[in-house]
């Protein structure tokens, strides 16, 4: 029950002399939704690059679903699904063809792939669009499809980096709800990076990242207390002319 979906210990990252992450540590329990809220430049994408091993950690330790990334990279990464900040879909393939290609990269093929893809599309209410070319889809459907893709190999930890940027308010809301459900209903550990306070729900676990430091780590409603989260977030992050 108390197993950790994510554990980050004393993680730092520098781009040359610039410190993008400053010795951060946090834990996310299995099956919890954790929002990572931070303004542009806070270090969110840098953290994701380290979590998915796009960058190897210069310092500190990461464990995914109890597996240390430095010791068991293949097994640890197999437990993780990721939706990057910038879309990575082949526009001229259909939805199913894109997902099939990804399944193949994970060594999943044939009937197993067909079933896993159908399940993932169902979960994101995208089943009826499986034969449409991605180019024909609107931004919200493309994002849902990327979330479906991240679920095909049945990860236990799902990481999303600003997955709703550029979408209209209603679509943002629907996708935010879907992904909350993936944690509460399906038991995935979710980390959702955003700079938008309205995507954080009162009962969410909330990390606020600012200039490479975690400046809050609690439940959202406890951080904002009687004020709105928007006010609290602005006050915490707008100092020194940020
Ligand atoms: P966020 O995703 O929260 O907007 P990033 O992780 O992209 O933040 O960036 C954190 C900091 O690191 C920013 O100050 C950014 O300018 C800097 N940074 C990001 N990528 C690079 C890079 N490739 N080279 C140098 N600095 C970078
Ligand atoms: Mg980013």
PDB file of C-alpha atoms and ligand atoms in Angstrom:
ATOM      1  CA  UNK A   1       0.000   0.000   0.000  1.00  0.00           C
ATOM      2  CA  UNK A   2       2.738   2.417   0.913  1.00  0.00           C
ATOM      3  CA  UNK A   3       4.863   1.426  -2.089  1.00  0.00           C
ATOM      4  CA  UNK A   4       6.191   4.425  -3.931  1.00  0.00           C
ATOM      5  CA  UNK A   5       5.373   5.111  -7.562  1.00  0.00           C
ATOM      6  CA  UNK A   6       8.103   7.723  -7.762  1.00  0.00           C
ATOM      7  CA  UNK A   7      10.985   8.565  -5.507  1.00  0.00           C
ATOM      8  CA  UNK A   8      13.444  11.325  -6.302  1.00  0.00           C
ATOM      9  CA  UNK A   9      16.341  11.963  -3.956  1.00  0.00           C
ATOM     10  CA  UNK A  10      18.731  14.904  -4.036  1.00  0.00           C
ATOM     11  CA  UNK A  11      18.415  15.405  -7.769  1.00  0.00           C
ATOM     12  CA  UNK A  12      20.239  18.288  -9.429  1.00  0.00           C
ATOM     13  CA  UNK A  13      20.813  19.287 -13.024  1.00  0.00           C
ATOM     14  CA  UNK A  14      23.029  21.943 -14.556  1.00  0.00           C
ATOM     15  CA  UNK A  15      23.124  23.235 -18.112  1.00  0.00           C
ATOM     16  CA  UNK A  16      26.733  24.401 -18.075  1.00  0.00           C
ATOM     17  CA  UNK A  17      26.882  26.807 -15.150  1.00  0.00           C
ATOM     18  CA  UNK A  18      23.094  27.231 -15.019  1.00  0.00           C
ATOM     19  CA  UNK A  19      21.379  25.300 -12.253  1.00  0.00           C
ATOM     20  CA  UNK A  20      17.997  24.030 -13.561  1.00  0.00           C
ATOM     21  CA  UNK A  21      17.237  21.674 -10.655  1.00  0.00           C
ATOM     22  CA  UNK A  22      18.643  22.358  -7.249  1.00  0.00           C
ATOM     23  CA  UNK A  23      18.919  19.224  -5.111  1.00  0.00           C
ATOM     24  CA  UNK A  24      15.225  18.304  -5.183  1.00  0.00           C
ATOM     25  CA  UNK A  25      13.643  15.366  -3.356  1.00  0.00           C
ATOM     26  CA  UNK A  26      10.048  14.106  -3.306  1.00  0.00           C
ATOM     27  CA  UNK A  27       7.999  10.935  -3.245  1.00  0.00           C
ATOM     28  CA  UNK A  28       4.670  10.040  -4.875  1.00  0.00           C
ATOM     29  CA  UNK A  29       2.730   7.114  -3.478  1.00  0.00           C
ATOM     30  CA  UNK A  30       1.411   4.435  -5.766  1.00  0.00           C
ATOM     31  CA  UNK A  31      -1.938   5.276  -7.321  1.00  0.00           C
ATOM     32  CA  UNK A  32      -1.807   8.973  -6.488  1.00  0.00           C
ATOM     33  CA  UNK A  33      -2.227  11.965  -8.784  1.00  0.00           C
ATOM     34  CA  UNK A  34       0.534  14.486  -8.212  1.00  0.00           C
ATOM     35  CA  UNK A  35       0.514  17.895  -9.867  1.00  0.00           C
ATOM     36  CA  UNK A  36       3.858  19.526 -10.603  1.00  0.00           C
ATOM     37  CA  UNK A  37       3.035  23.199 -10.865  1.00  0.00           C
ATOM     38  CA  UNK A  38       5.627  25.721 -11.950  1.00  0.00           C
ATOM     39  CA  UNK A  39       5.955  28.772 -14.181  1.00  0.00           C
ATOM     40  CA  UNK A  40       7.896  28.603 -17.447  1.00  0.00           C
ATOM     41  CA  UNK A  41      11.535  27.899 -16.792  1.00  0.00           C
ATOM     42  CA  UNK A  42      10.885  26.315 -13.388  1.00  0.00           C
ATOM     43  CA  UNK A  43      12.610  23.060 -14.391  1.00  0.00           C
ATOM     44  CA  UNK A  44       9.608  20.799 -15.104  1.00  0.00           C
ATOM     45  CA  UNK A  45      10.790  19.504 -18.480  1.00  0.00           C
ATOM     46  CA  UNK A  46      14.326  19.085 -17.162  1.00  0.00           C
ATOM     47  CA  UNK A  47      12.943  16.871 -14.394  1.00  0.00           C
ATOM     48  CA  UNK A  48      11.005  14.826 -16.969  1.00  0.00           C
ATOM     49  CA  UNK A  49      14.105  14.437 -19.143  1.00  0.00           C
ATOM     50  CA  UNK A  50      15.897  12.988 -16.108  1.00  0.00           C
ATOM     51  CA  UNK A  51      12.952  10.766 -15.120  1.00  0.00           C
ATOM     52  CA  UNK A  52      12.806   9.189 -18.578  1.00  0.00           C
ATOM     53  CA  UNK A  53      16.597   9.075 -18.874  1.00  0.00           C
ATOM     54  CA  UNK A  54      16.832  11.411 -21.839  1.00  0.00           C
ATOM     55  CA  UNK A  55      19.484  12.980 -19.612  1.00  0.00           C
ATOM     56  CA  UNK A  56      21.350  10.786 -17.186  1.00  0.00           C
ATOM     57  CA  UNK A  57      21.266  12.110 -13.653  1.00  0.00           C
ATOM     58  CA  UNK A  58      24.445  14.054 -12.874  1.00  0.00           C
ATOM     59  CA  UNK A  59      23.630  13.852  -9.221  1.00  0.00           C
ATOM     60  CA  UNK A  60      20.980  12.201  -7.048  1.00  0.00           C
ATOM     61  CA  UNK A  61      18.781   9.137  -7.433  1.00  0.00           C
ATOM     62  CA  UNK A  62      15.478   8.268  -9.117  1.00  0.00           C
ATOM     63  CA  UNK A  63      13.316   5.213  -8.436  1.00  0.00           C
ATOM     64  CA  UNK A  64      10.264   4.279 -10.502  1.00  0.00           C
ATOM     65  CA  UNK A  65       7.813   1.856  -8.948  1.00  0.00           C
ATOM     66  CA  UNK A  66      10.531   0.830  -6.495  1.00  0.00           C
ATOM     67  CA  UNK A  67      13.193   0.272  -9.183  1.00  0.00           C
ATOM     68  CA  UNK A  68      16.292   2.451  -9.200  1.00  0.00           C
ATOM     69  CA  UNK A  69      16.787   4.012 -12.607  1.00  0.00           C
ATOM     70  CA  UNK A  70      20.572   3.875 -12.366  1.00  0.00           C
ATOM     71  CA  UNK A  71      20.582   0.155 -11.520  1.00  0.00           C
ATOM     72  CA  UNK A  72      17.645  -1.174 -13.539  1.00  0.00           C
ATOM     73  CA  UNK A  73      17.071   1.301 -16.363  1.00  0.00           C
ATOM     74  CA  UNK A  74      15.250  -1.096 -18.696  1.00  0.00           C
ATOM     75  CA  UNK A  75      12.898  -2.497 -16.086  1.00  0.00           C
ATOM     76  CA  UNK A  76      12.304   0.899 -14.508  1.00  0.00           C
ATOM     77  CA  UNK A  77      11.529   2.570 -17.844  1.00  0.00           C
ATOM     78  CA  UNK A  78       9.193  -0.270 -18.837  1.00  0.00           C
ATOM     79  CA  UNK A  79       7.022   0.734 -15.858  1.00  0.00           C
ATOM     80  CA  UNK A  80       6.725   4.301 -17.117  1.00  0.00           C
ATOM     81  CA  UNK A  81       4.507   5.937 -19.724  1.00  0.00           C
ATOM     82  CA  UNK A  82       5.288   9.465 -20.830  1.00  0.00           C
ATOM     83  CA  UNK A  83       3.549  12.233 -22.749  1.00  0.00           C
ATOM     84  CA  UNK A  84       6.065  14.871 -23.757  1.00  0.00           C
ATOM     85  CA  UNK A  85       5.454  18.591 -23.906  1.00  0.00           C
ATOM     86  CA  UNK A  86       5.824  18.620 -27.700  1.00  0.00           C
ATOM     87  CA  UNK A  87       3.659  16.186 -29.690  1.00  0.00           C
ATOM     88  CA  UNK A  88       5.498  13.265 -31.288  1.00  0.00           C
ATOM     89  CA  UNK A  89       3.003  11.684 -33.673  1.00  0.00           C
ATOM     90  CA  UNK A  90       3.308  10.716 -37.314  1.00  0.00           C
ATOM     91  CA  UNK A  91       0.659  12.890 -38.943  1.00  0.00           C
ATOM     92  CA  UNK A  92       0.310  10.716 -42.057  1.00  0.00           C
ATOM     93  CA  UNK A  93      -0.395   7.496 -40.198  1.00  0.00           C
ATOM     94  CA  UNK A  94      -3.749   6.600 -38.722  1.00  0.00           C
ATOM     95  CA  UNK A  95      -4.341   6.536 -34.991  1.00  0.00           C
ATOM     96  CA  UNK A  96      -4.013   2.747 -34.845  1.00  0.00           C
ATOM     97  CA  UNK A  97      -0.939   2.699 -37.087  1.00  0.00           C
ATOM     98  CA  UNK A  98       0.796   5.183 -34.779  1.00  0.00           C
ATOM     99  CA  UNK A  99      -0.046   3.109 -31.739  1.00  0.00           C
ATOM    100  CA  UNK A 100       0.975  -0.111 -33.462  1.00  0.00           C
ATOM    101  CA  UNK A 101       4.369   1.361 -34.267  1.00  0.00           C
ATOM    102  CA  UNK A 102       4.850   2.349 -30.640  1.00  0.00           C
ATOM    103  CA  UNK A 103       3.707  -1.081 -29.426  1.00  0.00           C
ATOM    104  CA  UNK A 104       6.350  -2.618 -31.695  1.00  0.00           C
ATOM    105  CA  UNK A 105       9.023  -0.447 -30.082  1.00  0.00           C
ATOM    106  CA  UNK A 106       8.028  -2.013 -26.779  1.00  0.00           C
ATOM    107  CA  UNK A 107       8.197  -5.536 -28.228  1.00  0.00           C
ATOM    108  CA  UNK A 108       4.399  -5.893 -28.228  1.00  0.00           C
ATOM    109  CA  UNK A 109       2.906  -7.308 -31.424  1.00  0.00           C
ATOM    110  CA  UNK A 110       0.071  -9.367 -32.906  1.00  0.00           C
ATOM    111  CA  UNK A 111      -3.041 -10.028 -30.894  1.00  0.00           C
ATOM    112  CA  UNK A 112      -1.533  -8.682 -27.670  1.00  0.00           C
ATOM    113  CA  UNK A 113      -0.857  -5.356 -29.399  1.00  0.00           C
ATOM    114  CA  UNK A 114      -4.331  -5.244 -30.947  1.00  0.00           C
ATOM    115  CA  UNK A 115      -6.004  -5.790 -27.595  1.00  0.00           C
ATOM    116  CA  UNK A 116      -3.747  -3.371 -25.701  1.00  0.00           C
ATOM    117  CA  UNK A 117      -4.326  -0.652 -28.324  1.00  0.00           C
ATOM    118  CA  UNK A 118      -8.106  -1.160 -28.278  1.00  0.00           C
ATOM    119  CA  UNK A 119      -8.145  -0.972 -24.483  1.00  0.00           C
ATOM    120  CA  UNK A 120      -6.047   2.185 -24.424  1.00  0.00           C
ATOM    121  CA  UNK A 121      -8.203   3.871 -27.091  1.00  0.00           C
ATOM    122  CA  UNK A 122     -11.330   2.927 -25.172  1.00  0.00           C
ATOM    123  CA  UNK A 123      -9.993   4.393 -21.975  1.00  0.00           C
ATOM    124  CA  UNK A 124      -9.467   7.734 -23.690  1.00  0.00           C
ATOM    125  CA  UNK A 125     -12.770   7.555 -25.627  1.00  0.00           C
ATOM    126  CA  UNK A 126     -10.880   7.431 -28.909  1.00  0.00           C
ATOM    127  CA  UNK A 127     -11.972   4.004 -30.162  1.00  0.00           C
ATOM    128  CA  UNK A 128     -14.155   5.323 -32.973  1.00  0.00           C
ATOM    129  CA  UNK A 129     -11.256   7.342 -34.427  1.00  0.00           C
ATOM    130  CA  UNK A 130      -8.767   4.518 -34.772  1.00  0.00           C
ATOM    131  CA  UNK A 131      -8.744   4.602 -38.589  1.00  0.00           C
ATOM    132  CA  UNK A 132      -8.485   8.387 -38.949  1.00  0.00           C
ATOM    133  CA  UNK A 133      -5.211   9.979 -39.932  1.00  0.00           C
ATOM    134  CA  UNK A 134      -3.675  12.031 -37.152  1.00  0.00           C
ATOM    135  CA  UNK A 135      -3.523  15.037 -39.497  1.00  0.00           C
ATOM    136  CA  UNK A 136      -7.344  15.064 -39.526  1.00  0.00           C
ATOM    137  CA  UNK A 137      -7.668  15.112 -35.729  1.00  0.00           C
ATOM    138  CA  UNK A 138      -8.092  18.237 -33.633  1.00  0.00           C
ATOM    139  CA  UNK A 139      -5.575  19.104 -30.930  1.00  0.00           C
ATOM    140  CA  UNK A 140      -7.595  17.532 -28.109  1.00  0.00           C
ATOM    141  CA  UNK A 141      -7.937  14.208 -29.906  1.00  0.00           C
ATOM    142  CA  UNK A 142      -4.236  14.187 -30.741  1.00  0.00           C
ATOM    143  CA  UNK A 143      -3.418  14.673 -27.076  1.00  0.00           C
ATOM    144  CA  UNK A 144      -5.805  11.919 -25.992  1.00  0.00           C
ATOM    145  CA  UNK A 145      -4.162   9.674 -28.501  1.00  0.00           C
ATOM    146  CA  UNK A 146      -0.736  10.401 -27.049  1.00  0.00           C
ATOM    147  CA  UNK A 147      -2.063   9.555 -23.600  1.00  0.00           C
ATOM    148  CA  UNK A 148      -3.530   6.311 -24.994  1.00  0.00           C
ATOM    149  CA  UNK A 149      -0.152   5.562 -26.555  1.00  0.00           C
ATOM    150  CA  UNK A 150       1.591   6.039 -23.214  1.00  0.00           C
ATOM    151  CA  UNK A 151      -0.702   3.375 -21.698  1.00  0.00           C
ATOM    152  CA  UNK A 152      -0.228   0.573 -24.260  1.00  0.00           C
ATOM    153  CA  UNK A 153       2.599  -1.179 -22.436  1.00  0.00           C
ATOM    154  CA  UNK A 154       0.566  -1.011 -19.196  1.00  0.00           C
ATOM    155  CA  UNK A 155       2.863   1.223 -17.167  1.00  0.00           C
ATOM    156  CA  UNK A 156       2.252   1.818 -13.480  1.00  0.00           C
ATOM    157  CA  UNK A 157       3.571   5.385 -13.576  1.00  0.00           C
ATOM    158  CA  UNK A 158       2.327   7.976 -16.078  1.00  0.00           C
ATOM    159  CA  UNK A 159       4.201  11.246 -16.597  1.00  0.00           C
ATOM    160  CA  UNK A 160       2.656  14.122 -18.553  1.00  0.00           C
ATOM    161  CA  UNK A 161       4.465  17.348 -19.384  1.00  0.00           C
ATOM    162  CA  UNK A 162       2.029  20.247 -19.918  1.00  0.00           C
ATOM    163  CA  UNK A 163      -0.345  17.982 -21.855  1.00  0.00           C
ATOM    164  CA  UNK A 164      -3.074  20.577 -22.371  1.00  0.00           C
ATOM    165  CA  UNK A 165      -1.100  23.510 -23.739  1.00  0.00           C
ATOM    166  CA  UNK A 166      -2.874  25.086 -26.686  1.00  0.00           C
ATOM    167  CA  UNK A 167      -6.208  23.347 -26.076  1.00  0.00           C
ATOM    168  CA  UNK A 168      -9.516  25.098 -25.430  1.00  0.00           C
ATOM    169  CA  UNK A 169     -10.917  25.256 -21.905  1.00  0.00           C
ATOM    170  CA  UNK A 170     -13.493  22.493 -22.313  1.00  0.00           C
ATOM    171  CA  UNK A 171     -11.011  20.051 -23.854  1.00  0.00           C
ATOM    172  CA  UNK A 172      -8.467  20.880 -21.147  1.00  0.00           C
ATOM    173  CA  UNK A 173     -11.059  20.110 -18.508  1.00  0.00           C
ATOM    174  CA  UNK A 174     -12.011  16.777 -20.102  1.00  0.00           C
ATOM    175  CA  UNK A 175      -8.424  15.626 -20.433  1.00  0.00           C
ATOM    176  CA  UNK A 176      -7.621  16.720 -16.880  1.00  0.00           C
ATOM    177  CA  UNK A 177     -10.622  14.689 -15.655  1.00  0.00           C
ATOM    178  CA  UNK A 178      -9.641  11.636 -17.674  1.00  0.00           C
ATOM    179  CA  UNK A 179      -6.162  11.596 -16.273  1.00  0.00           C
ATOM    180  CA  UNK A 180      -7.391  12.090 -12.701  1.00  0.00           C
ATOM    181  CA  UNK A 181      -9.558   9.008 -13.319  1.00  0.00           C
ATOM    182  CA  UNK A 182      -6.531   7.017 -14.411  1.00  0.00           C
ATOM    183  CA  UNK A 183      -5.169   7.491 -10.896  1.00  0.00           C
ATOM    184  CA  UNK A 184      -8.379   7.204  -8.856  1.00  0.00           C
ATOM    185  CA  UNK A 185     -10.069   4.458 -10.872  1.00  0.00           C
ATOM    186  CA  UNK A 186      -7.217   2.503 -12.454  1.00  0.00           C
ATOM    187  CA  UNK A 187      -4.577   2.960  -9.781  1.00  0.00           C
ATOM    188  CA  UNK A 188      -1.877   4.575 -11.900  1.00  0.00           C
ATOM    189  CA  UNK A 189       0.650   6.861 -10.298  1.00  0.00           C
ATOM    190  CA  UNK A 190       0.364  10.099 -12.257  1.00  0.00           C
ATOM    191  CA  UNK A 191       2.610  13.127 -12.390  1.00  0.00           C
ATOM    192  CA  UNK A 192       1.065  16.026 -14.286  1.00  0.00           C
ATOM    193  CA  UNK A 193       3.275  19.015 -15.022  1.00  0.00           C
ATOM    194  CA  UNK A 194       1.509  22.297 -15.677  1.00  0.00           C
ATOM    195  CA  UNK A 195       1.731  26.046 -15.227  1.00  0.00           C
ATOM    196  CA  UNK A 196      -2.067  26.343 -15.039  1.00  0.00           C
ATOM    197  CA  UNK A 197      -3.553  26.379 -11.546  1.00  0.00           C
ATOM    198  CA  UNK A 198      -7.051  25.412 -12.691  1.00  0.00           C
ATOM    199  CA  UNK A 199      -5.759  21.955 -13.619  1.00  0.00           C
ATOM    200  CA  UNK A 200      -4.914  21.267  -9.994  1.00  0.00           C
ATOM    201  CA  UNK A 201      -7.784  19.911  -7.881  1.00  0.00           C
ATOM    202  CA  UNK A 202      -8.121  20.608  -4.149  1.00  0.00           C
ATOM    203  CA  UNK A 203      -7.345  17.020  -3.109  1.00  0.00           C
ATOM    204  CA  UNK A 204      -4.361  16.601  -5.431  1.00  0.00           C
ATOM    205  CA  UNK A 205      -0.932  16.143  -4.095  1.00  0.00           C
ATOM    206  CA  UNK A 206       0.868  19.299  -5.201  1.00  0.00           C
ATOM    207  CA  UNK A 207       4.519  20.105  -5.755  1.00  0.00           C
ATOM    208  CA  UNK A 208       5.313  23.693  -6.660  1.00  0.00           C
ATOM    209  CA  UNK A 209       8.582  24.039  -8.548  1.00  0.00           C
ATOM    210  CA  UNK A 210      10.165  27.458  -8.886  1.00  0.00           C
ATOM    211  CA  UNK A 211      13.589  28.162 -10.335  1.00  0.00           C
ATOM    212  CA  UNK A 212      14.759  24.631  -9.744  1.00  0.00           C
ATOM    213  CA  UNK A 213      13.532  24.388  -6.147  1.00  0.00           C
ATOM    214  CA  UNK A 214      10.474  22.612  -4.743  1.00  0.00           C
ATOM    215  CA  UNK A 215       8.980  25.398  -2.689  1.00  0.00           C
ATOM    216  CA  UNK A 216       5.779  23.544  -1.626  1.00  0.00           C
ATOM    217  CA  UNK A 217       4.997  19.869  -1.173  1.00  0.00           C
ATOM    218  CA  UNK A 218       1.558  19.145   0.254  1.00  0.00           C
ATOM    219  CA  UNK A 219      -2.094  18.664  -0.667  1.00  0.00           C
ATOM    220  CA  UNK A 220      -3.328  21.520  -2.881  1.00  0.00           C
ATOM    221  CA  UNK A 221      -6.093  22.707  -0.544  1.00  0.00           C
ATOM    222  CA  UNK A 222      -3.648  22.791   2.373  1.00  0.00           C
ATOM    223  CA  UNK A 223      -1.224  24.942   0.412  1.00  0.00           C
ATOM    224  CA  UNK A 224      -3.792  27.544  -0.608  1.00  0.00           C
ATOM    225  CA  UNK A 225      -5.928  27.265   2.577  1.00  0.00           C
ATOM    226  CA  UNK A 226      -8.525  30.053   2.564  1.00  0.00           C
ATOM    227  CA  UNK A 227      -7.201  31.775  -0.542  1.00  0.00           C
ATOM    228  CA  UNK A 228      -7.394  30.608  -4.131  1.00  0.00           C
ATOM    229  CA  UNK A 229      -4.520  28.531  -5.434  1.00  0.00           C
ATOM    230  CA  UNK A 230      -4.054  31.152  -8.169  1.00  0.00           C
ATOM    231  CA  UNK A 231      -3.352  33.856  -5.581  1.00  0.00           C
ATOM    232  CA  UNK A 232      -1.052  31.649  -3.561  1.00  0.00           C
ATOM    233  CA  UNK A 233       0.853  30.495  -6.627  1.00  0.00           C
ATOM    234  CA  UNK A 234       1.260  34.048  -7.930  1.00  0.00           C
ATOM    235  CA  UNK A 235       2.553  35.256  -4.588  1.00  0.00           C
ATOM    236  CA  UNK A 236       4.999  32.384  -4.252  1.00  0.00           C
ATOM    237  CA  UNK A 237       6.436  32.658  -7.746  1.00  0.00           C
ATOM    238  CA  UNK A 238       6.244  36.256  -8.897  1.00  0.00           C
ATOM    239  CA  UNK A 239       8.851  37.666  -6.521  1.00  0.00           C
ATOM    240  CA  UNK A 240      12.060  39.229  -7.857  1.00  0.00           C
ATOM    241  CA  UNK A 241      10.434  40.119 -11.166  1.00  0.00           C
ATOM    242  CA  UNK A 242      10.157  36.517 -12.407  1.00  0.00           C
TER     243      UNK A 242
HETATM  244  P1  LIG B   1       9.966  24.294 -17.641  1.00  0.00           P
HETATM  245  O1  LIG B   1       9.720  23.017 -18.352  1.00  0.00           O
HETATM  246  O2  LIG B   1       9.457  24.330 -16.251  1.00  0.00           O
HETATM  247  O3  LIG B   1       9.490  25.472 -18.423  1.00  0.00           O
HETATM  248  P2  LIG B   1      12.745  23.765 -18.272  1.00  0.00           P
HETATM  249  O4  LIG B   1      13.127  22.515 -17.581  1.00  0.00           O
HETATM  250  O5  LIG B   1      12.468  23.698 -19.731  1.00  0.00           O
HETATM  251  O6  LIG B   1      11.553  24.470 -17.491  1.00  0.00           O
HETATM  252  O7  LIG B   1      13.920  24.824 -18.067  1.00  0.00           O
HETATM  253  C1  LIG B   1      14.500  25.070 -16.792  1.00  0.00           C
HETATM  254  C2  LIG B   1      15.622  26.085 -16.944  1.00  0.00           C
HETATM  255  O8  LIG B   1      16.686  25.499 -17.683  1.00  0.00           O
HETATM  256  C3  LIG B   1      15.207  27.341 -17.698  1.00  0.00           C
HETATM  257  O9  LIG B   1      15.881  28.445 -17.137  1.00  0.00           O
HETATM  258  C4  LIG B   1      15.683  27.074 -19.103  1.00  0.00           C
HETATM  259  O10 LIG B   1      15.985  28.275 -19.756  1.00  0.00           O
HETATM  260  C5  LIG B   1      16.942  26.255 -18.860  1.00  0.00           C
HETATM  261  N1  LIG B   1      17.196  25.300 -19.957  1.00  0.00           N
HETATM  262  C6  LIG B   1      16.343  24.350 -20.404  1.00  0.00           C
HETATM  263  N2  LIG B   1      16.914  23.642 -21.394  1.00  0.00           N
HETATM  264  C7  LIG B   1      18.144  24.128 -21.571  1.00  0.00           C
HETATM  265  C8  LIG B   1      19.240  23.821 -22.448  1.00  0.00           C
HETATM  266  N3  LIG B   1      19.149  22.827 -23.324  1.00  0.00           N
HETATM  267  N4  LIG B   1      20.354  24.569 -22.333  1.00  0.00           N
HETATM  268  C9  LIG B   1      20.449  25.561 -21.431  1.00  0.00           C
HETATM  269  N5  LIG B   1      19.476  25.909 -20.573  1.00  0.00           N
HETATM  270  C10 LIG B   1      18.329  25.221 -20.638  1.00  0.00           C
HETATM  271 MG1  LIG B   2       8.590  22.558 -20.048  1.00  0.00          MG
END
